[in-house]
Short mmCIF file of C-alpha atoms in Angstrom, two decimals:
data_model
loop_
_atom_site.label_atom_id
_atom_site.label_comp_id
_atom_site.label_asym_id
_atom_site.label_seq_id
_atom_site.Cartn_x
_atom_site.Cartn_y
_atom_site.Cartn_z
CA MET A 1 -14.66 -75.62 97.00
CA SER A 2 -14.79 -76.15 100.77
CA VAL A 3 -15.40 -72.41 101.22
CA PHE A 4 -18.32 -72.69 98.81
CA PHE A 5 -19.84 -75.66 100.66
CA SER A 6 -19.40 -73.78 103.99
CA LEU A 7 -21.28 -70.75 102.64
CA ALA A 8 -24.04 -72.99 101.27
CA PHE A 9 -24.36 -74.77 104.66
CA LEU A 10 -24.67 -71.40 106.44
CA ALA A 11 -27.34 -70.33 104.01
CA MET A 12 -29.28 -73.56 104.55
CA ILE A 13 -29.19 -73.05 108.36
CA LEU A 14 -30.46 -69.53 108.11
CA ALA A 15 -33.29 -70.70 105.83
CA LEU A 16 -34.29 -73.36 108.42
CA VAL A 17 -34.31 -70.78 111.12
CA GLY A 18 -36.47 -68.56 109.01
CA CYS A 19 -38.80 -71.37 108.17
CA SER A 20 -39.10 -72.37 111.88
CA ASN A 21 -40.01 -68.81 112.66
CA GLN A 22 -42.60 -68.90 109.96
CA ARG A 23 -44.14 -72.03 111.40
CA ARG A 24 -44.16 -70.61 114.85
CA GLY A 25 -45.92 -67.57 113.67
CA SER A 26 -48.57 -69.63 111.88
CA GLU A 27 -49.45 -71.75 114.93
CA GLY A 28 -51.21 -68.94 116.74
CA SER A 29 -54.20 -68.49 114.43
CA GLY A 30 -55.82 -66.03 116.69
CA ARG A 31 -52.95 -63.51 116.60
CA ARG A 32 -51.74 -60.88 114.16
CA PHE A 33 -48.32 -61.24 112.70
CA ASN A 34 -46.16 -58.98 110.61
CA ARG A 35 -43.66 -60.64 108.29
CA VAL A 36 -40.50 -59.04 106.86
CA GLN A 37 -38.63 -60.74 103.90
CA HIS A 38 -34.81 -60.28 104.00
CA GLY A 39 -33.00 -62.38 101.51
CA GLN A 40 -33.89 -66.09 101.92
CA CYS A 41 -35.17 -65.62 105.49
CA THR A 42 -38.49 -64.15 106.68
CA TYR A 43 -38.82 -62.41 110.06
CA THR A 44 -42.19 -62.48 111.90
CA PHE A 45 -43.22 -59.94 114.56
CA ILE A 46 -46.25 -60.39 116.95
CA LEU A 47 -48.49 -57.32 116.99
CA PRO A 48 -50.49 -56.37 120.14
CA GLU A 49 -54.17 -57.25 120.11
CA GLN A 50 -57.06 -54.98 121.15
CA ASP A 51 -60.31 -55.98 122.87
CA GLY A 52 -63.11 -54.09 124.49
CA ASN A 53 -61.82 -54.42 128.02
CA CYS A 54 -58.17 -54.03 127.19
CA ARG A 55 -57.60 -56.90 129.56
CA GLU A 56 -57.19 -60.61 129.09
CA SER A 57 -59.01 -63.30 130.99
CA THR A 58 -57.42 -64.76 134.01
CA THR A 59 -57.05 -67.98 132.21
CA ASP A 60 -54.91 -66.34 129.63
CA GLN A 61 -52.64 -64.29 131.89
CA TYR A 62 -49.78 -66.59 131.34
CA ASN A 63 -50.05 -66.60 127.63
CA THR A 64 -46.81 -65.58 126.18
CA ASN A 65 -48.40 -63.93 123.21
CA ALA A 66 -50.62 -61.52 125.21
CA LEU A 67 -49.60 -57.85 125.44
CA GLN A 68 -51.02 -55.04 127.56
CA ARG A 69 -51.29 -51.66 125.89
CA ASP A 70 -51.48 -49.58 129.06
CA ALA A 71 -50.28 -50.61 132.47
CA PRO A 72 -49.17 -54.19 132.76
CA HIS A 73 -51.47 -56.43 134.75
CA VAL A 74 -49.48 -59.56 134.02
CA GLU A 75 -47.36 -60.77 136.81
CA GLN A 76 -43.67 -60.02 136.84
CA ASP A 77 -42.68 -63.67 136.99
CA PHE A 78 -44.15 -64.40 133.68
CA SER A 79 -42.21 -61.54 132.08
CA SER A 80 -38.97 -62.66 133.75
CA GLN A 81 -39.42 -66.15 132.53
CA LYS A 82 -40.17 -64.95 129.09
CA LEU A 83 -37.04 -62.81 129.08
CA GLN A 84 -34.93 -65.64 130.46
CA HIS A 85 -36.29 -67.94 127.79
CA LEU A 86 -35.47 -65.38 125.15
CA GLU A 87 -32.02 -64.84 126.58
CA HIS A 88 -31.48 -68.55 126.66
CA VAL A 89 -32.58 -68.88 123.06
CA MET A 90 -30.34 -65.99 122.11
CA GLU A 91 -27.39 -67.58 123.95
CA ASN A 92 -28.01 -70.81 122.02
CA TYR A 93 -28.16 -68.91 118.79
CA THR A 94 -25.05 -66.99 119.72
CA GLN A 95 -23.15 -70.11 120.61
CA TRP A 96 -24.37 -71.80 117.44
CA LEU A 97 -23.31 -68.79 115.35
CA GLN A 98 -19.92 -68.74 117.09
CA LYS A 99 -19.42 -72.39 116.31
CA LEU A 100 -20.51 -71.76 112.81
CA GLU A 101 -18.14 -68.78 112.56
CA ASN A 102 -15.30 -70.85 114.00
CA TYR A 103 -16.01 -73.60 111.56
CA ILE A 104 -16.11 -71.19 108.68
CA VAL A 105 -12.92 -69.55 109.83
CA GLU A 106 -11.10 -72.85 110.21
CA ASN A 107 -12.23 -73.92 106.76
CA MET A 108 -11.37 -70.53 105.33
CA LYS A 109 -7.91 -70.72 106.88
CA SER A 110 -7.06 -74.03 105.21
CA GLU A 111 -8.56 -72.77 101.99
CA MET A 112 -6.67 -69.47 102.17
CA VAL A 113 -3.43 -71.30 102.98
CA GLN A 114 -4.03 -73.53 100.02
CA LEU A 115 -4.88 -70.54 97.83
CA GLN A 116 -1.73 -68.72 99.05
CA GLN A 117 0.32 -71.81 98.33
CA ASN A 118 -1.22 -72.09 94.86
CA ALA A 119 -0.60 -68.41 94.32
CA VAL A 120 2.99 -68.73 95.51
CA GLN A 121 3.52 -71.72 93.27
CA ASN A 122 1.94 -69.91 90.32
CA HIS A 123 4.03 -66.82 91.07
CA THR A 124 7.18 -68.98 91.54
CA ALA A 125 6.48 -70.77 88.15
CA THR A 126 5.90 -67.37 86.48
CA MET A 127 9.10 -66.02 88.01
CA LEU A 128 10.94 -69.15 86.87
CA GLU A 129 9.59 -68.66 83.36
CA ILE A 130 10.53 -65.02 83.35
CA GLY A 131 13.97 -65.89 84.79
CA THR A 132 14.46 -68.55 82.16
CA SER A 133 13.43 -66.08 79.43
CA LEU A 134 15.77 -63.45 80.88
CA LEU A 135 18.59 -65.96 81.06
CA SER A 136 18.03 -66.97 77.46
CA GLN A 137 17.89 -63.29 76.38
CA THR A 138 21.01 -62.61 78.54
CA ALA A 139 22.84 -65.51 76.85
CA GLU A 140 21.80 -64.19 73.46
CA GLN A 141 22.90 -60.66 74.32
CA THR A 142 26.17 -62.05 75.72
CA ARG A 143 26.72 -63.95 72.50
CA LYS A 144 26.00 -60.83 70.46
CA LEU A 145 28.29 -58.75 72.74
CA THR A 146 31.00 -61.39 72.27
CA ASP A 147 30.62 -61.10 68.49
CA VAL A 148 30.70 -57.35 68.72
CA GLU A 149 33.74 -57.49 70.96
CA THR A 150 35.42 -59.85 68.51
CA GLN A 151 34.70 -57.39 65.65
CA VAL A 152 35.90 -54.50 67.76
CA LEU A 153 39.14 -56.36 68.57
CA ASN A 154 39.60 -57.17 64.84
CA GLN A 155 38.96 -53.54 63.90
CA THR A 156 41.27 -52.39 66.63
CA SER A 157 44.02 -54.73 65.47
CA ARG A 158 43.55 -53.45 61.91
CA LEU A 159 43.66 -49.86 63.05
CA GLU A 160 46.78 -50.55 65.08
CA ILE A 161 48.38 -52.11 61.98
CA GLN A 162 47.30 -49.08 59.89
CA LEU A 163 48.70 -46.77 62.61
CA LEU A 164 51.99 -48.61 62.54
CA GLU A 165 52.13 -48.40 58.76
CA ASN A 166 51.23 -44.70 58.93
CA SER A 167 53.90 -44.16 61.60
CA LEU A 168 56.48 -45.87 59.38
CA SER A 169 55.35 -43.76 56.43
CA THR A 170 55.45 -40.61 58.56
CA TYR A 171 58.88 -41.56 59.79
CA LYS A 172 60.10 -42.07 56.24
CA LEU A 173 58.55 -38.77 55.16
CA GLU A 174 60.08 -36.97 58.11
CA LYS A 175 63.40 -38.52 57.26
CA GLN A 176 63.06 -37.39 53.66
CA LEU A 177 61.97 -33.94 54.81
CA LEU A 178 65.00 -33.66 57.04
CA GLN A 179 67.26 -34.72 54.17
CA GLN A 180 65.65 -32.25 51.85
CA THR A 181 65.80 -29.54 54.48
CA HIS A 182 69.52 -30.29 54.93
CA GLU A 183 70.00 -30.15 51.17
CA ILE A 184 68.04 -26.92 50.98
CA LEU A 185 70.25 -25.44 53.73
CA LYS A 186 73.30 -26.49 51.72
CA ILE A 187 71.82 -24.93 48.57
CA HIS A 188 71.04 -21.75 50.48
CA GLU A 189 74.60 -21.68 51.74
CA LYS A 190 75.83 -22.16 48.19
CA ASN A 191 73.40 -19.49 46.98
CA SER A 192 74.69 -17.05 49.62
CA VAL A 193 78.24 -17.73 48.48
CA LEU A 194 77.18 -17.28 44.87
CA GLU A 195 75.34 -14.06 45.76
CA HIS A 196 78.46 -12.73 47.47
CA ARG A 197 80.49 -13.65 44.37
CA ILE A 198 77.89 -12.06 42.14
CA LEU A 199 78.01 -8.86 44.16
CA GLU A 200 81.80 -8.79 43.85
CA MET A 201 81.49 -9.41 40.13
CA GLU A 202 78.89 -6.64 39.85
CA GLU A 203 81.23 -4.27 41.66
CA ARG A 204 84.11 -5.24 39.30
CA HIS A 205 81.70 -4.98 36.40
CA LYS A 206 80.70 -1.45 37.48
CA GLU A 207 84.34 -0.49 37.64
CA GLU A 208 85.01 -1.98 34.24
CA LEU A 209 81.92 -0.20 32.85
CA ALA A 210 83.17 3.06 34.21
CA THR A 211 86.55 2.47 32.58
CA LEU A 212 84.92 1.40 29.35
CA LYS A 213 82.62 4.47 29.46
CA GLU A 214 85.67 6.74 29.83
CA GLU A 215 87.41 4.94 26.95
CA LYS A 216 84.25 5.19 24.88
CA GLU A 217 84.09 8.94 25.48
CA ASN A 218 87.76 9.28 24.42
CA LEU A 219 87.15 7.22 21.35
CA GLN A 220 84.03 9.26 20.51
CA SER A 221 86.06 12.46 20.77
CA LEU A 222 88.77 10.92 18.63
CA VAL A 223 86.21 9.75 16.06
CA THR A 224 84.72 13.24 16.03
CA ARG A 225 88.06 14.78 15.29
CA GLN A 226 88.76 12.13 12.67
CA SER A 227 85.36 12.77 11.09
CA TYR A 228 86.06 16.45 10.92
CA ILE A 229 89.45 15.77 9.28
CA ILE A 230 87.81 13.31 6.84
CA GLN A 231 85.28 15.92 5.95
CA GLU A 232 88.00 18.43 5.33
CA LEU A 233 89.88 15.89 3.23
CA GLU A 234 86.78 15.12 1.22
CA LYS A 235 86.35 18.83 0.48
CA GLN A 236 89.93 19.13 -0.62
CA LEU A 237 89.57 15.95 -2.75
CA ASN A 238 86.43 17.29 -4.32
CA LYS A 239 88.33 20.47 -5.26
CA ALA A 240 91.28 18.49 -6.57
CA THR A 241 89.12 16.21 -8.77
CA SER A 242 88.62 19.06 -11.19
CA ASN A 243 92.32 19.59 -11.56
CA ASN A 244 93.96 16.40 -12.68
CA SER A 245 93.63 12.57 -12.68
CA VAL A 246 96.48 12.21 -10.22
CA LEU A 247 94.50 14.02 -7.63
CA GLN A 248 91.49 11.83 -8.46
CA LYS A 249 93.57 8.74 -7.97
CA GLN A 250 94.77 10.01 -4.61
CA GLN A 251 91.19 10.85 -3.74
CA LEU A 252 90.08 7.31 -4.48
CA GLU A 253 92.87 5.96 -2.34
CA LEU A 254 91.97 8.36 0.44
CA MET A 255 88.32 7.30 0.14
CA ASP A 256 89.31 3.67 0.41
CA THR A 257 91.34 4.59 3.52
CA VAL A 258 88.37 6.42 4.99
CA HIS A 259 85.98 3.56 4.36
CA THR A 260 88.54 1.15 5.90
CA LEU A 261 88.74 3.34 8.96
CA ILE A 262 84.95 3.56 9.27
CA THR A 263 84.71 -0.16 9.01
CA LEU A 264 87.23 -0.65 11.71
CA CYS A 265 85.47 1.80 13.99
CA SER A 266 82.14 0.16 13.48
CA LYS A 267 83.63 -3.25 14.32
CA GLU A 268 84.81 -1.92 17.66
CA GLY A 269 81.30 -0.66 18.44
CA VAL A 270 82.01 3.05 18.01
CA LEU A 271 79.21 5.02 16.43
CA LEU A 272 80.16 7.84 14.13
CA LYS A 273 78.47 11.06 14.98
CA ASN A 274 77.29 11.82 11.49
CA ALA A 275 76.99 8.21 10.33
CA LYS A 276 73.46 7.22 9.20
CA LYS A 277 71.93 4.27 11.02
CA GLU A 278 70.47 1.57 8.93
CA GLU A 279 66.79 1.40 9.27
CA GLU A 280 65.73 -1.69 11.22
CA LYS A 281 62.43 -3.37 10.88
CA PRO A 282 60.67 -3.69 14.32
CA PHE A 283 60.18 -7.40 15.11
CA ARG A 284 57.21 -8.30 17.38
CA ASP A 285 58.59 -11.81 18.09
CA CYS A 286 60.89 -14.43 16.73
CA ALA A 287 58.42 -15.43 14.04
CA ASP A 288 58.92 -11.98 12.51
CA VAL A 289 62.68 -12.45 12.71
CA TYR A 290 62.40 -15.86 10.94
CA GLN A 291 60.09 -14.53 8.27
CA SER A 292 62.59 -11.66 7.63
CA GLY A 293 65.05 -14.24 6.34
CA VAL A 294 67.03 -14.97 9.52
CA ASN A 295 67.06 -18.69 10.29
CA LYS A 296 69.82 -18.99 12.83
CA SER A 297 69.06 -19.53 16.52
CA GLY A 298 70.31 -16.78 18.87
CA VAL A 299 69.51 -13.64 20.83
CA TYR A 300 67.52 -10.96 19.00
CA THR A 301 65.85 -7.74 19.90
CA ILE A 302 62.05 -7.44 19.59
CA TYR A 303 59.62 -4.53 20.04
CA ILE A 304 56.52 -5.61 22.00
CA ASN A 305 53.31 -3.63 21.69
CA ASN A 306 52.57 -1.41 24.72
CA VAL A 307 56.18 -1.86 25.95
CA SER A 308 58.36 1.16 25.51
CA ASP A 309 61.78 -0.44 25.63
CA PRO A 310 62.94 -3.24 23.31
CA LYS A 311 63.42 -6.67 24.75
CA LYS A 312 66.19 -9.16 24.03
CA VAL A 313 64.88 -12.75 23.59
CA PHE A 314 66.33 -16.03 22.48
CA CYS A 315 64.89 -17.28 19.16
CA ASN A 316 64.89 -21.03 18.44
CA MET A 317 64.98 -21.46 14.69
CA ASP A 318 65.61 -25.17 14.63
CA ILE A 319 62.78 -27.02 16.38
CA ALA A 320 59.48 -27.75 14.60
CA GLY A 321 60.00 -25.19 11.78
CA GLY A 322 61.62 -22.45 13.92
CA GLY A 323 60.23 -19.03 14.77
CA TRP A 324 59.91 -19.85 18.49
CA THR A 325 60.29 -17.15 21.16
CA VAL A 326 61.79 -18.75 24.31
CA ILE A 327 60.08 -17.64 27.55
CA GLN A 328 61.80 -20.15 29.97
CA HIS A 329 64.92 -22.29 29.85
CA ARG A 330 66.66 -24.61 32.36
CA GLU A 331 69.86 -26.44 31.51
CA ASP A 332 72.55 -26.49 34.27
CA GLY A 333 71.18 -25.24 37.56
CA SER A 334 73.33 -22.08 37.48
CA LEU A 335 70.32 -19.86 38.26
CA ASP A 336 68.15 -19.93 41.38
CA PHE A 337 64.46 -19.94 40.39
CA GLN A 338 63.16 -19.34 43.93
CA LYS A 339 62.37 -15.71 43.18
CA SER A 340 59.84 -13.11 44.36
CA TRP A 341 56.67 -11.98 42.62
CA LYS A 342 58.36 -8.84 41.31
CA GLU A 343 61.28 -10.79 39.85
CA TYR A 344 58.93 -13.23 38.05
CA LYS A 345 56.97 -10.26 36.87
CA MET A 346 59.99 -8.45 35.17
CA GLY A 347 62.06 -11.56 34.39
CA PHE A 348 65.52 -12.70 35.37
CA GLY A 349 68.52 -14.54 33.98
CA SER A 350 70.25 -14.29 30.55
CA PRO A 351 68.36 -14.99 27.30
CA SER A 352 71.30 -17.09 26.06
CA GLY A 353 71.22 -19.25 29.21
CA GLU A 354 68.88 -20.06 32.04
CA HIS A 355 66.21 -17.40 32.35
CA TRP A 356 62.53 -16.48 32.82
CA LEU A 357 61.34 -13.89 30.27
CA GLY A 358 58.95 -12.14 32.73
CA ASN A 359 55.16 -12.50 33.24
CA GLU A 360 54.53 -8.91 32.16
CA PHE A 361 56.36 -9.42 28.81
CA ILE A 362 54.65 -12.81 28.29
CA PHE A 363 51.26 -11.10 28.84
CA ALA A 364 52.22 -8.33 26.44
CA ILE A 365 53.46 -10.67 23.68
CA THR A 366 50.45 -12.99 23.90
CA SER A 367 48.13 -9.94 23.77
CA GLN A 368 49.42 -9.09 20.27
CA ARG A 369 47.92 -12.10 18.54
CA GLN A 370 47.04 -15.79 19.11
CA TYR A 371 49.96 -17.98 20.17
CA SER A 372 50.63 -21.71 20.62
CA LEU A 373 52.94 -23.04 23.36
CA ARG A 374 55.54 -25.82 23.03
CA ILE A 375 57.45 -27.32 25.99
CA GLU A 376 60.62 -29.31 25.30
CA LEU A 377 61.75 -31.76 28.05
CA MET A 378 64.82 -33.98 28.50
CA ASP A 379 65.52 -36.47 31.26
CA TRP A 380 68.91 -37.58 32.62
CA GLU A 381 68.92 -40.64 30.38
CA GLY A 382 68.87 -38.48 27.25
CA ASN A 383 65.20 -39.10 26.40
CA ARG A 384 63.38 -36.14 24.90
CA ALA A 385 59.65 -35.39 24.84
CA TYR A 386 57.40 -32.38 24.24
CA SER A 387 53.90 -31.07 25.03
CA GLN A 388 52.24 -28.61 22.70
CA TYR A 389 49.09 -26.48 23.21
CA ASP A 390 47.15 -24.92 20.33
CA ARG A 391 46.10 -21.87 22.35
CA PHE A 392 48.13 -20.12 24.97
CA HIS A 393 47.96 -16.76 26.74
CA ILE A 394 48.03 -15.34 30.30
CA GLY A 395 46.06 -12.62 32.02
CA ASN A 396 47.47 -9.35 33.41
CA GLU A 397 48.83 -8.75 36.90
CA LYS A 398 45.37 -7.95 38.32
CA GLN A 399 44.35 -11.40 37.20
CA ASN A 400 47.51 -12.85 38.87
CA TYR A 401 48.74 -13.80 35.33
CA ARG A 402 46.07 -16.53 35.04
CA LEU A 403 46.97 -19.27 32.56
CA TYR A 404 44.72 -20.11 29.60
CA LEU A 405 45.36 -23.24 27.53
CA LYS A 406 43.55 -25.26 24.89
CA GLY A 407 44.31 -28.22 22.63
CA HIS A 408 46.95 -30.50 24.15
CA SER A 409 49.15 -32.94 22.12
CA GLY A 410 52.70 -34.31 22.20
CA THR A 411 54.85 -37.17 23.45
CA ALA A 412 55.21 -36.08 27.13
CA GLY A 413 52.10 -37.94 28.28
CA LYS A 414 48.59 -38.51 26.95
CA GLN A 415 47.29 -36.11 29.58
CA SER A 416 48.38 -32.50 30.16
CA SER A 417 50.59 -31.83 33.18
CA LEU A 418 49.54 -28.17 33.03
CA ILE A 419 46.16 -27.23 34.46
CA LEU A 420 43.89 -26.40 31.51
CA HIS A 421 40.99 -24.77 33.30
CA GLY A 422 42.99 -21.67 34.27
CA ALA A 423 45.31 -21.54 37.30
CA GLU A 424 46.78 -18.34 38.80
CA PHE A 425 50.48 -17.77 39.16
CA SER A 426 52.06 -18.09 42.67
CA THR A 427 55.48 -17.31 44.17
CA LYS A 428 57.01 -17.62 47.64
CA ASP A 429 55.59 -14.20 48.58
CA ALA A 430 52.28 -14.37 46.67
CA ASP A 431 50.12 -17.43 47.35
CA ASN A 432 47.37 -17.61 44.69
CA ASP A 433 46.95 -21.39 44.51
CA ASN A 434 43.86 -23.44 45.44
CA CYS A 435 45.49 -25.31 48.28
CA MET A 436 45.36 -24.70 52.07
CA CYS A 437 49.17 -25.01 52.00
CA LYS A 438 51.58 -22.74 50.18
CA CYS A 439 52.72 -24.69 47.09
CA ALA A 440 55.39 -22.18 46.13
CA LEU A 441 57.13 -22.68 49.45
CA MET A 442 56.68 -26.45 49.51
CA LEU A 443 57.62 -27.11 45.87
CA THR A 444 59.78 -23.94 45.39
CA GLY A 445 59.83 -21.60 42.40
CA GLY A 446 57.03 -19.65 40.77
CA TRP A 447 54.38 -21.58 38.76
CA TRP A 448 50.74 -22.05 37.96
CA PHE A 449 50.31 -24.55 40.80
CA ASP A 450 46.45 -24.69 41.15
CA ALA A 451 46.35 -27.26 44.07
CA CYS A 452 50.08 -27.89 43.82
CA GLY A 453 49.38 -29.78 40.56
CA PRO A 454 51.27 -32.30 38.45
CA SER A 455 53.99 -29.97 37.12
CA ASN A 456 56.60 -27.35 38.15
CA LEU A 457 59.31 -26.46 35.65
CA ASN A 458 60.73 -23.80 37.95
CA GLY A 459 61.59 -26.15 40.88
CA ILE A 460 64.99 -26.94 42.33
CA PHE A 461 67.58 -28.26 39.81
CA TYR A 462 68.94 -31.62 41.00
CA THR A 463 72.03 -33.21 39.41
CA ALA A 464 72.23 -36.79 38.07
CA GLY A 465 71.79 -39.40 40.81
CA GLN A 466 70.12 -36.85 43.11
CA ASN A 467 67.05 -36.31 40.95
CA HIS A 468 64.90 -39.26 42.19
CA GLY A 469 62.31 -38.94 44.93
CA LYS A 470 62.31 -35.10 44.73
CA LEU A 471 58.85 -33.59 44.99
CA ASN A 472 60.27 -30.06 44.73
CA GLY A 473 62.36 -30.64 41.61
CA ILE A 474 61.78 -29.82 37.91
CA LYS A 475 58.61 -31.96 37.57
CA TRP A 476 56.42 -33.03 34.65
CA HIS A 477 54.17 -35.74 36.11
CA TYR A 478 52.85 -37.46 33.00
CA PHE A 479 56.35 -37.75 31.46
CA LYS A 480 58.57 -39.13 34.30
CA GLY A 481 56.26 -39.23 37.34
CA PRO A 482 55.74 -36.92 40.34
CA SER A 483 59.15 -37.24 41.98
CA TYR A 484 61.60 -37.23 39.07
CA SER A 485 63.55 -34.00 38.58
CA LEU A 486 64.31 -33.37 34.80
CA ARG A 487 67.61 -32.36 33.32
CA SER A 488 66.52 -29.52 30.95
CA THR A 489 63.31 -27.72 29.92
CA THR A 490 62.43 -25.05 27.40
CA MET A 491 59.13 -23.16 27.09
CA MET A 492 58.59 -21.29 23.83
CA ILE A 493 55.74 -19.64 21.95
CA ARG A 494 54.91 -18.92 18.32
CA PRO A 495 51.98 -17.35 16.48
CA LEU A 496 49.15 -19.77 15.69
CA ASP A 497 49.18 -18.73 12.02
CA PHE A 498 52.93 -19.19 11.50
#
């Protein structure tokens, strides 16, 4: 406000000066003036006058307002005085303006200081407000960070607990794997011993076969000679029958003797050269054997379509109406089922004991007509159960013997432990499962694993007391769980229209 009053005061002074100049200009009525308006002030200039003589009277020579156009005739003293007067006036004005300037500067200084103080105060207050806001925001962020840190610590503690639990589980699994590896090594050692014994038995068996073959040749030559003698005797008897009854009686006795000899030779497995073989009906499977009138379980020979040689199979004539052709059997662990693809293709074992019929023969049999599948299971407590499928067949070798099933029922679980949608067969040297791992190596044996799956009837045979917690044993998940190894299993097939 003081700056405003100072400026107003300066404007008033300049107006007064202008007004005084105006009055001074108006006093000389006989002179010409020229006025210039600049803002609130008016500036007046005296113009030179002209007369006929271009000179002033002697009475007016000292008039300050008189001007000479040409050479000056006024005395120098008058001009000097006028200039001195003007200089004095100018000095007064200059002093007055300096005082006015000093006054304005002094007032402006105090006002500027006050304005700067006000500005500093306002700036300080603004900075304080901003600082307070920042402090409150910082406190809020700190609180949020504390909450986040607490959550992170809680999560970290949970993760540490989970890691400890996982470490314990991993340690237990590693321990179990070590134990199983040790057991597998023991089994491999036993298998190597058994293989050595089997090789020795095969060598002895070859020697015995050679001996039996030699004996058989001797017997065949003997039988040939005897047959020739018998034929000669028959001729002589035929001639003698026309002679008398005594000879007929002797002939009858001789014929009885001959028949007795033939019976004895046939019991010992010797085939007579000229003996007629009984015509045998070719059986396609055990259902044909059963329908021919044979109802006793045992090993029989069948003739499979598109298979040149006959195949010996075990026929179960007792379970669920009989007529079942057995394709797999486990009972005592005497046979190692960790075999190669070729062995599972052609089959191994004995039909009267533990065996696998062979994927190629299973494919050939199930290609003859529609078959159903029945799986008999027994645990180590003597409990029995079964799973039955209305439709069963497998693909050929190019299809990796893919499994096709339909219509599950039975007492070994409400759900099927075999993959119904079609899994391919896998062995230790042919990985056809749907797992990144190799199920046939992990779970042992050859099977339709899919992604390792809930079943494997060709796993390792564990004895009583050792059959718990075994993932690679004889497994049927929906009967006894995923880690219980069963005591015995039987897989058998029968025509759907039996």
